[in-house]
CSV table of C-alpha atoms and ligand atoms in Angstrom, one decimal:
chain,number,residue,atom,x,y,z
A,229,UNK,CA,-38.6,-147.4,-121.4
A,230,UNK,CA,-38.6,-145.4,-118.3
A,231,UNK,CA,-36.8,-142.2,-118.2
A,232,UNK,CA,-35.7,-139.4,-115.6
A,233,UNK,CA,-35.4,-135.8,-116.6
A,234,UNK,CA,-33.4,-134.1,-114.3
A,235,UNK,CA,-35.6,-130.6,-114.7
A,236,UNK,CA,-36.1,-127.0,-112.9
A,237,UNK,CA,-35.2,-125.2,-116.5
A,238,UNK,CA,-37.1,-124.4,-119.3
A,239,UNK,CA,-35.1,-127.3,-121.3
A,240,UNK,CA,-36.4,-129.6,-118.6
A,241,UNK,CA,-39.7,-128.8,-119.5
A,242,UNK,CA,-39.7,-128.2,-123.3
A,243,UNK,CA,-38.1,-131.8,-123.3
A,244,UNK,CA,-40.9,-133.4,-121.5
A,245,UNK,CA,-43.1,-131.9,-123.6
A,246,UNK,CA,-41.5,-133.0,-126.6
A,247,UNK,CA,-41.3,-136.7,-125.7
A,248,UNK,CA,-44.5,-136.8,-123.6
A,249,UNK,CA,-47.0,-139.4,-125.5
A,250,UNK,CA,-43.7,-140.5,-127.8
A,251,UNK,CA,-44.3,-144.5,-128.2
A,252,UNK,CA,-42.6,-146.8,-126.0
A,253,UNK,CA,-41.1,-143.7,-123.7
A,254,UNK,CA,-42.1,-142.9,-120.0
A,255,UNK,CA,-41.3,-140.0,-119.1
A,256,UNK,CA,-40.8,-138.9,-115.4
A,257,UNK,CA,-39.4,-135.4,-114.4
A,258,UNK,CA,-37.8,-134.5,-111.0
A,259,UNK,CA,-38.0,-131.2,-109.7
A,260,UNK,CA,-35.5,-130.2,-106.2
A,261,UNK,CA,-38.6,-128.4,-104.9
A,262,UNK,CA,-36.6,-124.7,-104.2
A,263,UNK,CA,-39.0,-122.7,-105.7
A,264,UNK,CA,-42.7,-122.2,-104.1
A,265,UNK,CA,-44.1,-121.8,-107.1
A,266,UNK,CA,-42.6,-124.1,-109.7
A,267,UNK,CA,-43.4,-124.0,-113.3
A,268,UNK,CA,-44.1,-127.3,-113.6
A,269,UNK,CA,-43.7,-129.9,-116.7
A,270,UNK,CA,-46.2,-132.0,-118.6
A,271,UNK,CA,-46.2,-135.8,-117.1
A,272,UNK,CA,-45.4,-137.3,-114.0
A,273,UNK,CA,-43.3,-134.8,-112.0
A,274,UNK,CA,-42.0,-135.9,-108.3
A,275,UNK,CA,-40.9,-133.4,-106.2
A,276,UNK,CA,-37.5,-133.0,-103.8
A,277,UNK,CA,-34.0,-133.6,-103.0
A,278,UNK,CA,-33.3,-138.3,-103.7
A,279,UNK,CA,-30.9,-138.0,-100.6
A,280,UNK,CA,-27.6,-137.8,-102.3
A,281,UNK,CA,-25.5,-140.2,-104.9
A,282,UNK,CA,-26.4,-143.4,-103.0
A,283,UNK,CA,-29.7,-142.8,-102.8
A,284,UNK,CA,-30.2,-141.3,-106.0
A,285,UNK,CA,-28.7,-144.9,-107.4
A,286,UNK,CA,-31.5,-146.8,-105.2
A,287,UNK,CA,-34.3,-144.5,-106.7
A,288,UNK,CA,-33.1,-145.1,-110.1
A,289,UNK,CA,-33.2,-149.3,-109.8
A,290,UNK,CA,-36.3,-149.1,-108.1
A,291,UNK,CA,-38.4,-147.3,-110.7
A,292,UNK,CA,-36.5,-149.4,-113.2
A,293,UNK,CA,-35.4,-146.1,-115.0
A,294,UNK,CA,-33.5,-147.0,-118.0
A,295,UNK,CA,-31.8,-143.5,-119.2
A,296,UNK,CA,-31.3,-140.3,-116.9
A,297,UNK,CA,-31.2,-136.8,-119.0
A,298,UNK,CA,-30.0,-134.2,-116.6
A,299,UNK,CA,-31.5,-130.7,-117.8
A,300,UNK,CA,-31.1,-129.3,-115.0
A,301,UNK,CA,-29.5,-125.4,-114.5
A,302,UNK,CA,-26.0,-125.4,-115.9
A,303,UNK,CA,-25.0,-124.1,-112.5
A,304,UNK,CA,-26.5,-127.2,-110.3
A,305,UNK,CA,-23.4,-129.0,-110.1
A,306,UNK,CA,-24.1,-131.1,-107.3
A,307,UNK,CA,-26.9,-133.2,-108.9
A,308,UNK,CA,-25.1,-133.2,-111.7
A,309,UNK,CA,-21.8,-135.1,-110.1
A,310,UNK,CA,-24.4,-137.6,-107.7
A,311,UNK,CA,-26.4,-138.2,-111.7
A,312,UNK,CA,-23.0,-139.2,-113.1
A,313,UNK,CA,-22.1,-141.0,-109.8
A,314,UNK,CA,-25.3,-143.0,-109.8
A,315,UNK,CA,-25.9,-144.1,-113.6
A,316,UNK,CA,-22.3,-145.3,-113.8
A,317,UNK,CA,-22.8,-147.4,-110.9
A,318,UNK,CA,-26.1,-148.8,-112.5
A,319,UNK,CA,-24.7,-148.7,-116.1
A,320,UNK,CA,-27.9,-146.5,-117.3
A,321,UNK,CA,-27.0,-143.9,-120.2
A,322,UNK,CA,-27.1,-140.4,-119.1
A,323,UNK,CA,-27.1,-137.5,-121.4
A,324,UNK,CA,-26.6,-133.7,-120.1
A,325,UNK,CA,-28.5,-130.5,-121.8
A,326,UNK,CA,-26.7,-128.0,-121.4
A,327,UNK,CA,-27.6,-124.3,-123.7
A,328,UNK,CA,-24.8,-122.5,-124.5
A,329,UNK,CA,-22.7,-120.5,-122.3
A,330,UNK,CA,-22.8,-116.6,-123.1
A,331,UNK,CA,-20.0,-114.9,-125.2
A,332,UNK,CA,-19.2,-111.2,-124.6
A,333,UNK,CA,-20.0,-108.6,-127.6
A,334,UNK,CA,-18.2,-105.7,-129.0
A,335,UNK,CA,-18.8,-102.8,-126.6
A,336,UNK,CA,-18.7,-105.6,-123.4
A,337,UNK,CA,-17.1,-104.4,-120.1
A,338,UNK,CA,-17.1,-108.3,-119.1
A,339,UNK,CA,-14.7,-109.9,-116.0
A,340,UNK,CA,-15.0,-113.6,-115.9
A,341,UNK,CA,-14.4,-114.9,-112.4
A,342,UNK,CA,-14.3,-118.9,-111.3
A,343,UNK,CA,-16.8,-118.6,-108.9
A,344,UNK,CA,-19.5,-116.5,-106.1
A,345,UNK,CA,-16.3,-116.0,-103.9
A,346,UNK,CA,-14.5,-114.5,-106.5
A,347,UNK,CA,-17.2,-112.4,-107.7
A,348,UNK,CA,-17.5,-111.0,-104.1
A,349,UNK,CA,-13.8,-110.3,-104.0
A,350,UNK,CA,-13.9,-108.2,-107.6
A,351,UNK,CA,-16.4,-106.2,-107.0
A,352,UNK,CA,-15.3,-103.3,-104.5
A,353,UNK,CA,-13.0,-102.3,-108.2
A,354,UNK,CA,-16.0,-101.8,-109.8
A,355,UNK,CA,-18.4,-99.2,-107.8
A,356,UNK,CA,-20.7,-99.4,-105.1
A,357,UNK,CA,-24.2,-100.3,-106.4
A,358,UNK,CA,-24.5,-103.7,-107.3
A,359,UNK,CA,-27.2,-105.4,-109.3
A,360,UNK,CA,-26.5,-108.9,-108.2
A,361,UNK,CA,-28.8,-111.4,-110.5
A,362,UNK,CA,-27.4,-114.4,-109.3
A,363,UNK,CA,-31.1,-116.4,-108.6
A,364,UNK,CA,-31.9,-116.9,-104.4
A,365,UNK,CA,-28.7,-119.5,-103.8
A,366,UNK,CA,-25.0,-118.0,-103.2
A,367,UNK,CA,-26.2,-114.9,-102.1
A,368,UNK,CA,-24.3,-115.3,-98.8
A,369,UNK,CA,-21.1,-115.6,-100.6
A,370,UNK,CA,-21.8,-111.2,-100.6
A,371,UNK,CA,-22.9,-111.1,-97.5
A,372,UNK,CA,-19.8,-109.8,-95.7
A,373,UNK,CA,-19.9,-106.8,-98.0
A,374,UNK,CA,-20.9,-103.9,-96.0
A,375,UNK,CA,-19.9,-101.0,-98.4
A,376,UNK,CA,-21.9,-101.9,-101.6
A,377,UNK,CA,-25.7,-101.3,-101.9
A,378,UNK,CA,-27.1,-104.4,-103.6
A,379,UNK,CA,-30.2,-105.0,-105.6
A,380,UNK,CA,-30.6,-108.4,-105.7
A,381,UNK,CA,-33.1,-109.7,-107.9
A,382,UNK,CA,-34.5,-113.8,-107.6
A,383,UNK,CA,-37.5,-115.3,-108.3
A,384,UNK,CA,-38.3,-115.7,-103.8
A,385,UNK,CA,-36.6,-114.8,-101.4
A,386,UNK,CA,-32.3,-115.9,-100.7
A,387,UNK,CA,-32.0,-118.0,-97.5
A,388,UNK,CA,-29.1,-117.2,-95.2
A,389,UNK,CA,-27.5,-114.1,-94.7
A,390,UNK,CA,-27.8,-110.6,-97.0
A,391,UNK,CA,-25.3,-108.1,-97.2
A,392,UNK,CA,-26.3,-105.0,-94.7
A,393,UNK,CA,-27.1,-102.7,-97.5
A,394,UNK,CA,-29.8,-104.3,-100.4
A,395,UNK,CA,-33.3,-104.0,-101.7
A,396,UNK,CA,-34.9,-107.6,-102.9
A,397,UNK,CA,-36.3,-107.6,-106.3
A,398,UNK,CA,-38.7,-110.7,-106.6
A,399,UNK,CA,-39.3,-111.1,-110.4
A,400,UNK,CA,-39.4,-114.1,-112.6
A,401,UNK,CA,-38.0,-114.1,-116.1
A,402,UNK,CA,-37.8,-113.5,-119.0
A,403,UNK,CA,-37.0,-109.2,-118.6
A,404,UNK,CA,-37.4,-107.2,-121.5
A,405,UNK,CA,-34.5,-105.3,-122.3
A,406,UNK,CA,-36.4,-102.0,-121.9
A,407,UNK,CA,-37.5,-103.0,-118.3
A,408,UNK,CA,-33.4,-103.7,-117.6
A,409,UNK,CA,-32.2,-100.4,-119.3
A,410,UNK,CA,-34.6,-98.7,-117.1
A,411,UNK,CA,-33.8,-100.5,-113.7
A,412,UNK,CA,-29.7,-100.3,-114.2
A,413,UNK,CA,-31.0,-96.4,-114.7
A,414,UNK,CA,-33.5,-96.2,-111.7
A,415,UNK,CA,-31.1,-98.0,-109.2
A,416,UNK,CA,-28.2,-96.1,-110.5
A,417,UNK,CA,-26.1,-99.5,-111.3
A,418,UNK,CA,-22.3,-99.3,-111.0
A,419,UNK,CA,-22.0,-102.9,-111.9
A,420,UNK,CA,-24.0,-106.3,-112.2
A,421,UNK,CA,-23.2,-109.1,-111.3
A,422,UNK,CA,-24.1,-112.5,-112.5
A,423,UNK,CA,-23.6,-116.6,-113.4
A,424,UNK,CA,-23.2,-117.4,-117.4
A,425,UNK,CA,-26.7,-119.3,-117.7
A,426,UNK,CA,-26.9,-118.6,-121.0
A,427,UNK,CA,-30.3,-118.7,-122.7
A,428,UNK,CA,-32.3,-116.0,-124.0
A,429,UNK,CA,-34.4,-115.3,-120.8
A,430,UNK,CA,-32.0,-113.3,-118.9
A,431,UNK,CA,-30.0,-112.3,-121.1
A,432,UNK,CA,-31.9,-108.9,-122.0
A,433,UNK,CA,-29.5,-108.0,-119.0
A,434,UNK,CA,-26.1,-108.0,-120.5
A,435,UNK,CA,-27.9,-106.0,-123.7
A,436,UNK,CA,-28.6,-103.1,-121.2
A,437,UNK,CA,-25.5,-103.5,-119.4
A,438,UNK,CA,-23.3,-102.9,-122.8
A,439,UNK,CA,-25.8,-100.3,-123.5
A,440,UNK,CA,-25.3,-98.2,-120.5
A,441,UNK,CA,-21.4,-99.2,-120.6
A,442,UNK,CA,-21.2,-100.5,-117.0
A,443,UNK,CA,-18.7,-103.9,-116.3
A,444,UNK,CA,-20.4,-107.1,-116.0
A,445,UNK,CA,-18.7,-109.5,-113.6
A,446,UNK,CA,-19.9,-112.8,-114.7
A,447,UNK,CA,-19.4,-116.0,-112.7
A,448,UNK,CA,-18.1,-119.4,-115.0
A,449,UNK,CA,-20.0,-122.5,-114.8
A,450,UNK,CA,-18.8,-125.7,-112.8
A,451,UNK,CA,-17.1,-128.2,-115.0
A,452,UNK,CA,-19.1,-131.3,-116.0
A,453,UNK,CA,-18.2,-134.4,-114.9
A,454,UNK,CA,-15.6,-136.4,-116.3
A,455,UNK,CA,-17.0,-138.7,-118.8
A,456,UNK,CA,-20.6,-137.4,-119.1
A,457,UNK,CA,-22.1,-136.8,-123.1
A,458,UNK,CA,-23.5,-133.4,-123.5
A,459,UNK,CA,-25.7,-131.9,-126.0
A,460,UNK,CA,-26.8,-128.0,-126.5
A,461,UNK,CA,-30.4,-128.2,-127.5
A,462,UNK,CA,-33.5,-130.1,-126.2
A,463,UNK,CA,-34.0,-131.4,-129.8
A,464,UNK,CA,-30.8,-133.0,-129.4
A,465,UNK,CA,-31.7,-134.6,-126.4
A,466,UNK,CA,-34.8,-135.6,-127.9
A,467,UNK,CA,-33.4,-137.6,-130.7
A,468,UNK,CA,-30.8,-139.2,-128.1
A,469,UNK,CA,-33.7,-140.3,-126.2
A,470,UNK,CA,-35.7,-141.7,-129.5
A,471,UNK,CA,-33.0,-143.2,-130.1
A,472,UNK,CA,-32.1,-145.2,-127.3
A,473,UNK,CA,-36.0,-146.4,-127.3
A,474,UNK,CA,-35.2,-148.1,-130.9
A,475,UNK,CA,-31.9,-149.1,-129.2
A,476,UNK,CA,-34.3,-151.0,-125.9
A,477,UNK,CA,-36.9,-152.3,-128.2
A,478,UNK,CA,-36.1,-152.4,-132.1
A,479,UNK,CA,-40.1,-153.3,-132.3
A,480,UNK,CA,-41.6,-149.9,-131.5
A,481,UNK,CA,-39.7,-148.1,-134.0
A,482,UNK,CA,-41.7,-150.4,-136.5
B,720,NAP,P1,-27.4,-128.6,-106.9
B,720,NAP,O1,-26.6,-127.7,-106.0
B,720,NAP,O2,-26.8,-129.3,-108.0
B,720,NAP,O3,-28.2,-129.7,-106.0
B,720,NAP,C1,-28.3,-129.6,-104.6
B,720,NAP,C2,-29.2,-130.7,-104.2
B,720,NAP,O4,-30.6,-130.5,-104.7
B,720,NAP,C3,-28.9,-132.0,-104.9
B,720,NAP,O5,-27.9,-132.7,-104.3
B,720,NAP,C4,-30.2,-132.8,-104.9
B,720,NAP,O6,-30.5,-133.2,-103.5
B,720,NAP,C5,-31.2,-131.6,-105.1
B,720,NAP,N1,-31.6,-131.5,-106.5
B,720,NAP,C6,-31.1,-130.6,-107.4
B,720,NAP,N2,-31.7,-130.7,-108.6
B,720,NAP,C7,-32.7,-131.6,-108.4
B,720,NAP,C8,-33.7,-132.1,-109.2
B,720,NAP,N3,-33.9,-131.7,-110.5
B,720,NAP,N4,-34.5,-133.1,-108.7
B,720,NAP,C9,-34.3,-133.6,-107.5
B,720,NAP,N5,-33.4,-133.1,-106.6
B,720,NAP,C10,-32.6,-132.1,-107.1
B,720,NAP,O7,-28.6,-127.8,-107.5
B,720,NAP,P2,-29.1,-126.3,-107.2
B,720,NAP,O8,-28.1,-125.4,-107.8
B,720,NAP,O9,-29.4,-126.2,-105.8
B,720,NAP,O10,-30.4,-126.2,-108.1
B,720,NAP,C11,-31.6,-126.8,-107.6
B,720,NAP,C12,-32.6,-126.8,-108.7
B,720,NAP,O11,-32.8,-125.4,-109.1
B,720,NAP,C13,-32.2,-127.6,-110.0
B,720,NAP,O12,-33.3,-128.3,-110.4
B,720,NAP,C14,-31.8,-126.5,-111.0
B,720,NAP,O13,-32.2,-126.9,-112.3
B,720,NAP,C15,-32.7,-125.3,-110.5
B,720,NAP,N6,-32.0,-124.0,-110.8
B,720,NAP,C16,-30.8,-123.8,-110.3
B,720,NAP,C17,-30.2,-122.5,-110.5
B,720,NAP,C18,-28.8,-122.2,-110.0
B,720,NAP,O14,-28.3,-121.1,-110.3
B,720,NAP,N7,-28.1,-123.1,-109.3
B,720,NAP,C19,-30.9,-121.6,-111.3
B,720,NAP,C20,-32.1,-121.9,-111.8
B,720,NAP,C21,-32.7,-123.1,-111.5
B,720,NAP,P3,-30.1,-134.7,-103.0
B,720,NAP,O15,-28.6,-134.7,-102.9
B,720,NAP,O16,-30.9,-134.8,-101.8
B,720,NAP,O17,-30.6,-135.6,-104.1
């Protein structure tokens, strides 16, 4: 049984290695090629955009892929609505991982805001030096702000337009939480800004941000398609997927 992984997170990858050599399971793993140096997963990986919904649904019939999981970042929404658009016109199964969202602690200074615009609106409330850890996309949506100072950390460098005033951070997680007590400190951070990933690897962040006492604005994630089956953990995922090989071919699970 052929099978896509939808990847560019560390589910993505933890998933295809925890399936990779599983009997009767292929395991390919797509990657939208934005950063130059990709971690990349066990297996076959292929590399860039499909061309939208339609052509996404081509792809699929033509490597005969049986079962799409979409690991992808919870904030890729677009591939996430073309996945669901696709596998319901083929009639493949399609499962999302998706780790938990972040929940705000005693001692938070947390405003949750729908979206990038939003976040840009909010934030002249909240001080002039911004540590905006939103990854390389959506940084344009601050780029009319010409009071703030931003330090805007992502893994290479945004496309588009920056706001006048920054400094660019290029730094892969995961931080250690001394490392981010000591930045919001050396930058003199007002507020931070940032999406709810969730996750462990960034979230050393948020620790130094309720340390330090400074307001958080952080930015909700996009709904999930109507109809799609999600799961929190890449065991989870794992088992769906075993399970839908027993499903396609009750002989391998003798
Ligand atoms: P997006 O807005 O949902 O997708 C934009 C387009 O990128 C899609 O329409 C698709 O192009 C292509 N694409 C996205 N993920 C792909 C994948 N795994 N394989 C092949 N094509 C893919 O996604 P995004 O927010 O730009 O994120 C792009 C990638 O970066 C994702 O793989 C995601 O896991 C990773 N990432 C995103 C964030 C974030 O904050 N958004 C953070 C960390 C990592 P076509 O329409 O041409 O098929």
């Amino acid at each position: 049984m052929r099978v896509l992984i939808l990847g560019g997170s560390r589910e993505a990858r933890e998933l295809a290695h925890a399936t990779a050599g599983e009997r009767g399971l292929e395991i390919v793993s797509s990657l939208a090629g934005r950063v130059r140096d990709p971690h990349l997963p066990v297996g076959q990986v292929r590399i860039g955009g499909f061309g939208g919904a339609d052509a996404l649904r081509d792809w699929l019939a033509a490597e005969d892929i049986a079962a799409v999981v979409n690991a992808t970042h919870p904030f890729a929404a677009r591939i996430g609505a073309n996945t669901a658009v696709a596998t319901a016109a083929l009639g493949i199964p399609l499962l999302r991982v998706l780790r938990p969202a972040w929940s705000e602690q005693p001692g938070d200074r947390w405003i949750r805001v729908a979206d990038l615009d939003a976040a840009a609106r909010t934030l002249s409330e909240f001080g002039d030096r911004v540590f905006l850890t939103i990854g390389r996309q959506g940084v344009g949506a601050f780029a009319a702000l010409s009071r703030q100072w931003f330090l805007i950390r992502a893994i290479d460098p945004p496309d588009g337009a920056l706001p006048p005033h920054h400094e660019l951070l290029l730094a892969r997680g995961p931080f250690a939480l001394e490392d981010e007590i000591a930045l919001l400190s050396e930058y003199r951070v007002d507020v931070v800004v940032t999406k709810d990933s969730g996750g462990d690897q960034t979230e050393a962040k948020l620790v130094a941000a309720r340390a330090a006492g400074l307001p958080v604005i952080v930015i909700d994630r996009p709904a999930l398609p109507p109809g799609v089956t999600a799961v929190d953990t890449v065991e989870q995922a794992r088992d769906w997927l075993l399970r839908m090989v027993v499903h396609s071919d009750p002989e391998s699970a003798r």
